[in-house]
Amino acid sequence: MKKDRSFARLLLVLLPLAFLTACSPAAESEGEEHGEEHGGSSSIISLTKEQIELMKITYAKPLERQFTGYLMAPARIEAMPKKRADIGTLISGRVTSLYVQEGDRVKAGQALFEIQGLEIGEIKGEFIRAQAALHSAKANYERQQKLLKENIAAQKAYIDARAAFDEARAAFSAADQRLHSIGISDAEAEKLIQLATGKTSHDSTTPTATLKIYAPISGIISKFSISLGQLIEPGTDLMEIVDIARVWVVADIYEKDLSAVKLGQRVEVETEAWPGEVFEGKLEFISAVVDEMTRTVKVRSTADNPEEKLRPEMYATMRIFHEKGRNSVVIPEDALQSDDSGNFVFVKTEEEAGENDHAEEEGDDHGEENEHGERVSFRKVPVSPGLRQSGLVEIVAGLRGDEEIVTSGAFFLKSEMTKESFGDHH
């Protein structure tokens, strides 16, 4: 019953206030005066002491202390560039075999798929011919060199053999580079060399116009856009492999907070997907440039992810801990409010001290309100928050430190101010 009576008293106090604020010509006139003097009536709100007591609004000066806290910033998960690979081909061909599918785990060097094409056969044939020519030229050069030492061969024959050998070696080098440029492995190239030099049976290693594509890294096939019989063109991305055992966590901090971050600071990361679970790391990168559109600076940490809970493009929250304390103005987190205009607090002010005299001139319309006695005014003051810790938030700009600010009930004041602003416009 006591709770019901308190609630009824609160309604009796608030309803006349809301009505008078929205409908009273005096309120409109008063708002215009503050608009000229302070930039708009919505920046100040006045309440009686009884209203303040019923709403449980308290105010006090901010704390001044050495503050060791953290900077909080929205973040996202990214795969590390060296742990991510796009898979395609540098030559055209038709897919003849598929060895994997999306979601498979693969190891570096594992075959992914095979293509067939005329150009592949031509490149392999060119390599075999170049190797055979080199093998022959080298043998002739070595023979002429031996004969020259024994004074059996002429100098000119030796010089011609040396020139042919050098030419064959250059041709083979070019053919070898072209062979490897399309993805032929060293092991397959060695088989072709053995075939060219007659060290392997021709029937068992006859080159075909096919090419196997292998995984360059170990990881998971995260993207898959390939099918049997598909005609592949050079430069087409067919698969993606990612290794997410370790991932990047990238955040954007405002330039005003740049002084609070240093390389090596401890970082904690949380995600909506895994509430309550904290992933730790250290700050490894701070961008050298500020984004001209968002006025933010990119920072990055690396997180160990052995269970692969963190996935690329997942949203997260990064906390960057400031290890060394610094002298700061500190307020309770409940005192900090925000709206479309940004962050702000309510500061006790004397700017509307004459409002009661003005209200008395309005006669009986304000009689009931004046019964509540002296009024207290609060101004909406923009601030810039910094580090946070244990329910406290650092204010890096906007407060001197000697003001009295609303420490509890600020949300209610914000709601009342929104109602008054709505009434002013209607």
Coordinates of C-alpha atoms in Angstrom, one line a residue, residues 24-346:
S24 CA 1.2 26.8 -21.3
P25 CA 1.8 29.9 -23.3
A26 CA 4.1 31.0 -20.5
A27 CA 6.2 27.9 -21.1
E28 CA 6.4 28.7 -24.8
S29 CA 7.4 32.2 -24.1
E30 CA 10.0 31.1 -21.5
G31 CA 11.4 28.5 -24.0
E32 CA 11.9 31.3 -26.5
E33 CA 13.9 33.3 -24.0
H34 CA 16.2 30.4 -23.2
G35 CA 16.4 29.6 -26.9
E36 CA 17.9 33.0 -27.5
E37 CA 20.1 32.9 -24.5
H38 CA 21.3 29.2 -24.4
G39 CA 20.6 27.8 -27.8
G40 CA 17.2 26.1 -27.2
S41 CA 14.8 25.3 -24.4
S42 CA 15.5 21.6 -24.6
S43 CA 19.0 22.1 -23.0
I44 CA 17.6 22.9 -19.5
I45 CA 15.0 21.3 -17.3
S46 CA 13.7 22.5 -13.9
L47 CA 12.1 20.4 -11.2
T48 CA 10.9 21.1 -7.6
K49 CA 12.7 19.5 -4.7
E50 CA 9.8 17.3 -4.1
Q51 CA 9.9 16.0 -7.6
I52 CA 13.6 15.4 -7.3
E53 CA 13.0 13.4 -4.1
L54 CA 10.3 11.3 -5.6
M55 CA 12.3 10.6 -8.7
K56 CA 15.3 9.7 -6.5
I57 CA 17.6 12.1 -8.4
T58 CA 21.0 12.7 -6.8
Y59 CA 23.8 15.0 -7.8
A60 CA 27.4 15.4 -6.8
K61 CA 30.8 16.6 -8.1
P62 CA 32.7 14.2 -10.4
L63 CA 35.6 12.2 -8.9
E64 CA 39.2 13.1 -9.7
R65 CA 41.5 10.2 -9.5
Q66 CA 44.2 8.2 -11.3
F67 CA 42.1 6.1 -13.5
T68 CA 43.2 2.7 -14.9
G69 CA 40.4 1.5 -17.2
Y70 CA 39.8 0.4 -20.7
L71 CA 38.7 1.9 -24.0
M72 CA 35.8 0.1 -25.6
A73 CA 35.3 0.0 -29.4
P74 CA 33.1 -2.0 -31.9
A75 CA 35.2 -4.6 -33.7
R76 CA 35.0 -7.3 -36.4
I77 CA 36.8 -10.6 -36.9
E78 CA 39.0 -11.0 -40.0
A79 CA 41.1 -13.8 -41.4
M80 CA 44.8 -13.1 -41.4
P81 CA 45.9 -12.4 -45.0
K82 CA 48.7 -15.0 -44.8
K83 CA 46.2 -17.6 -43.6
R84 CA 43.7 -17.1 -46.4
A85 CA 44.1 -18.2 -50.1
D86 CA 41.9 -17.7 -53.2
I87 CA 42.1 -20.7 -55.5
G88 CA 42.0 -20.4 -59.3
T89 CA 44.1 -21.2 -62.3
L90 CA 46.4 -19.2 -64.6
I91 CA 45.4 -21.2 -67.7
S92 CA 42.1 -22.2 -69.3
G93 CA 40.7 -25.7 -69.1
R94 CA 37.7 -27.9 -68.3
V95 CA 37.2 -29.4 -64.9
T96 CA 37.6 -33.2 -65.1
S97 CA 37.9 -34.1 -61.4
L98 CA 36.9 -32.7 -58.0
Y99 CA 38.6 -34.0 -54.9
V100 CA 37.0 -31.7 -52.2
Q101 CA 33.9 -29.8 -51.4
E102 CA 32.9 -26.8 -49.3
G103 CA 33.6 -27.2 -45.6
D104 CA 36.4 -29.8 -46.1
R105 CA 39.6 -29.5 -44.1
V106 CA 42.6 -29.7 -46.4
K107 CA 46.4 -29.7 -45.9
A108 CA 48.9 -27.8 -47.8
G109 CA 49.8 -29.7 -51.0
Q110 CA 46.6 -31.6 -51.1
A111 CA 45.0 -32.0 -54.6
L112 CA 41.8 -29.9 -54.9
F113 CA 40.7 -30.5 -58.5
E114 CA 42.0 -31.2 -62.0
I115 CA 41.4 -29.5 -65.4
Q116 CA 42.2 -30.5 -69.0
G117 CA 43.1 -28.2 -71.9
L118 CA 45.1 -28.1 -75.1
E119 CA 47.4 -25.3 -73.9
I120 CA 48.4 -27.5 -70.9
G121 CA 49.5 -30.2 -73.2
E122 CA 51.5 -27.7 -75.3
I123 CA 53.3 -26.3 -72.3
K124 CA 54.2 -29.8 -71.0
G125 CA 55.4 -30.8 -74.5
E126 CA 57.5 -27.7 -74.8
F127 CA 59.1 -28.5 -71.5
I128 CA 59.9 -32.1 -72.4
R129 CA 61.4 -31.0 -75.8
A130 CA 63.5 -28.3 -74.0
Q131 CA 64.8 -30.8 -71.5
A132 CA 65.7 -33.3 -74.2
A133 CA 67.5 -30.6 -76.2
L134 CA 69.4 -29.5 -73.1
H135 CA 70.3 -33.1 -72.2
S136 CA 71.7 -33.7 -75.8
A137 CA 73.5 -30.3 -75.9
K138 CA 75.1 -30.9 -72.6
A139 CA 76.3 -34.3 -73.6
N140 CA 77.8 -33.0 -76.8
Y141 CA 79.5 -30.1 -75.0
E142 CA 81.1 -32.4 -72.5
R143 CA 82.3 -34.7 -75.3
Q144 CA 83.8 -31.8 -77.2
Q145 CA 85.4 -30.4 -74.1
K146 CA 87.1 -33.8 -73.4
L147 CA 88.3 -34.1 -77.0
L148 CA 89.7 -30.6 -77.0
K149 CA 91.7 -31.4 -73.9
E150 CA 93.1 -34.5 -75.7
N151 CA 93.9 -32.4 -78.8
I152 CA 91.5 -34.5 -80.9
A153 CA 88.7 -32.0 -81.6
A154 CA 89.1 -28.6 -83.2
Q155 CA 88.6 -25.4 -81.2
K156 CA 85.7 -24.3 -83.4
A157 CA 83.7 -27.5 -82.7
Y158 CA 84.1 -26.9 -79.0
I159 CA 82.9 -23.3 -79.2
D160 CA 79.9 -24.4 -81.3
A161 CA 79.0 -27.1 -78.7
R162 CA 79.4 -24.6 -75.9
A163 CA 77.1 -22.1 -77.7
A164 CA 74.5 -24.8 -78.4
F165 CA 74.6 -25.9 -74.7
D166 CA 74.1 -22.3 -73.5
E167 CA 71.2 -21.8 -75.9
A168 CA 69.5 -25.1 -74.8
R169 CA 69.9 -24.1 -71.2
A170 CA 68.2 -20.8 -71.7
A171 CA 65.4 -22.4 -73.6
F172 CA 64.9 -25.0 -70.9
S173 CA 64.9 -22.2 -68.2
A174 CA 62.1 -20.4 -70.1
A175 CA 60.1 -23.6 -70.5
D176 CA 60.5 -24.5 -66.8
Q177 CA 59.3 -21.1 -65.7
R178 CA 56.2 -21.3 -67.9
L179 CA 55.5 -24.8 -66.7
H180 CA 55.6 -23.7 -63.0
S181 CA 53.6 -20.6 -63.7
I182 CA 50.5 -22.6 -64.5
G183 CA 50.8 -24.6 -61.2
I184 CA 52.8 -27.7 -62.2
S185 CA 54.5 -29.0 -59.0
D186 CA 58.2 -29.8 -58.7
A187 CA 57.4 -33.5 -58.3
E188 CA 55.4 -33.6 -61.6
A189 CA 58.1 -31.5 -63.4
E190 CA 60.7 -34.1 -62.2
K191 CA 58.7 -36.9 -63.8
L192 CA 58.6 -35.0 -67.1
I193 CA 62.4 -34.5 -66.9
Q194 CA 62.9 -38.3 -66.3
L195 CA 60.7 -38.9 -69.3
A196 CA 62.7 -36.5 -71.5
T197 CA 66.0 -38.0 -70.5
G198 CA 64.9 -41.6 -70.9
K199 CA 65.2 -42.5 -67.3
T200 CA 61.6 -43.6 -67.0
S201 CA 59.5 -45.9 -69.3
H202 CA 57.6 -43.7 -71.8
D203 CA 54.4 -45.7 -71.4
S204 CA 54.2 -45.2 -67.6
T205 CA 54.7 -41.4 -67.7
T206 CA 53.2 -40.2 -71.0
P207 CA 52.3 -36.5 -70.3
T208 CA 48.7 -35.7 -70.5
A209 CA 47.0 -32.3 -71.1
T210 CA 45.8 -32.2 -67.5
L211 CA 46.7 -30.1 -64.6
K212 CA 46.1 -30.7 -60.9
I213 CA 45.5 -27.7 -58.6
Y214 CA 46.9 -28.1 -55.0
A215 CA 46.1 -26.3 -51.8
P216 CA 48.8 -23.7 -51.0
I217 CA 47.9 -23.6 -47.3
S218 CA 46.2 -25.8 -44.7
G219 CA 42.7 -24.8 -43.6
I220 CA 39.0 -25.0 -44.3
I221 CA 37.4 -24.6 -47.8
S222 CA 35.1 -21.6 -47.0
K223 CA 34.0 -20.7 -50.5
F224 CA 33.3 -23.1 -53.4
S225 CA 32.2 -22.1 -56.9
I226 CA 33.2 -25.0 -59.2
S227 CA 31.6 -28.0 -60.8
L228 CA 32.5 -30.9 -63.0
G229 CA 32.7 -30.0 -66.7
Q230 CA 32.9 -26.3 -66.0
L231 CA 35.1 -24.3 -68.4
I232 CA 37.6 -22.4 -66.3
E233 CA 39.2 -19.1 -67.4
P234 CA 42.4 -17.6 -65.9
G235 CA 41.9 -15.3 -63.0
T236 CA 38.6 -16.9 -61.9
D237 CA 38.3 -17.4 -58.1
L238 CA 37.0 -21.0 -57.6
M239 CA 37.6 -21.7 -54.0
E240 CA 38.8 -20.0 -50.8
I241 CA 40.8 -21.7 -48.0
V242 CA 41.1 -20.1 -44.6
D243 CA 43.0 -21.1 -41.5
I244 CA 41.2 -19.5 -38.5
A245 CA 43.3 -21.0 -35.7
R246 CA 44.4 -17.4 -35.2
V247 CA 42.4 -14.4 -36.4
W248 CA 42.7 -10.7 -36.5
V249 CA 40.3 -8.5 -34.4
V250 CA 40.0 -5.1 -36.1
A251 CA 38.5 -2.0 -34.4
D252 CA 38.0 1.7 -35.2
I253 CA 38.7 4.2 -32.4
Y254 CA 38.0 7.9 -32.5
E255 CA 40.9 10.2 -33.0
K256 CA 40.3 11.8 -29.6
D257 CA 41.0 8.4 -28.0
L258 CA 44.3 7.9 -29.8
S259 CA 46.4 9.1 -26.8
A260 CA 44.9 6.2 -24.7
V261 CA 46.2 3.4 -26.9
K262 CA 49.7 2.0 -27.2
L263 CA 51.2 -1.1 -28.9
G264 CA 51.4 -4.0 -26.5
Q265 CA 48.3 -3.1 -24.4
R266 CA 46.2 -5.9 -23.2
V267 CA 43.0 -6.5 -25.2
E268 CA 39.9 -8.4 -24.4
V269 CA 37.3 -9.4 -27.1
E270 CA 33.7 -10.5 -26.6
T271 CA 31.1 -11.5 -29.2
E272 CA 27.3 -11.8 -29.2
A273 CA 27.7 -15.4 -30.5
W274 CA 29.6 -16.4 -27.4
P275 CA 28.3 -14.2 -24.5
G276 CA 30.5 -14.2 -21.4
E277 CA 33.5 -15.8 -23.2
V278 CA 36.5 -13.6 -23.4
F279 CA 39.2 -13.9 -26.0
E280 CA 42.5 -12.2 -25.0
G281 CA 45.3 -10.7 -27.0
K282 CA 47.6 -7.7 -27.3
L283 CA 47.4 -4.5 -29.4
E284 CA 49.7 -5.2 -32.4
F285 CA 48.8 -2.4 -34.9
I286 CA 47.7 1.2 -34.8
S287 CA 47.1 2.8 -38.2
A288 CA 49.3 5.8 -39.2
V289 CA 46.3 7.6 -40.8
V290 CA 42.9 8.9 -39.7
D291 CA 39.9 8.0 -41.9
E292 CA 38.8 11.4 -43.2
M293 CA 35.1 10.4 -43.3
T294 CA 34.6 8.7 -39.9
R295 CA 37.5 10.5 -38.1
T296 CA 38.6 7.1 -36.7
V297 CA 41.9 5.2 -36.5
K298 CA 42.1 1.5 -37.2
V299 CA 43.7 -0.7 -34.5
R300 CA 44.2 -4.5 -34.5
S301 CA 44.9 -7.4 -32.2
T302 CA 45.4 -11.1 -32.9
A303 CA 43.4 -13.7 -31.0
D304 CA 44.1 -17.4 -30.6
N305 CA 41.1 -19.4 -31.8
P306 CA 41.9 -23.1 -31.4
E307 CA 38.2 -24.0 -31.2
E308 CA 37.4 -21.8 -34.2
K309 CA 34.6 -20.0 -32.4
L310 CA 35.6 -16.7 -33.9
R311 CA 34.6 -16.5 -37.6
P312 CA 35.6 -13.9 -40.2
E313 CA 33.1 -11.0 -40.5
M314 CA 31.7 -11.7 -37.0
Y315 CA 31.0 -8.6 -35.0
A316 CA 32.7 -8.2 -31.6
T317 CA 33.5 -5.7 -28.9
M318 CA 37.1 -4.8 -28.1
R319 CA 38.3 -3.5 -24.8
I320 CA 41.8 -2.0 -24.8
F321 CA 43.2 -1.8 -21.2
H322 CA 45.2 1.2 -20.2
E323 CA 47.8 -0.3 -17.9
K324 CA 49.1 2.9 -16.3
G325 CA 46.8 5.2 -14.4
R326 CA 46.3 8.9 -15.4
N327 CA 44.7 11.8 -13.6
S328 CA 41.1 11.9 -14.9
V329 CA 37.6 13.3 -14.2
V330 CA 35.5 10.2 -13.5
I331 CA 31.7 9.8 -13.3
P332 CA 29.3 6.9 -12.7
E333 CA 28.3 5.2 -15.9
D334 CA 24.6 5.8 -15.1
A335 CA 25.4 9.6 -15.2
L336 CA 26.4 9.4 -18.8
Q337 CA 23.5 9.6 -21.3
S338 CA 23.3 9.7 -25.1
D339 CA 20.9 10.6 -27.9
D340 CA 21.2 11.5 -31.5
S341 CA 23.3 14.5 -30.7
G342 CA 25.9 12.4 -28.8
N343 CA 27.0 11.8 -25.2
F344 CA 26.0 14.2 -22.4
V345 CA 25.5 14.7 -18.6
F346 CA 23.1 16.8 -16.6

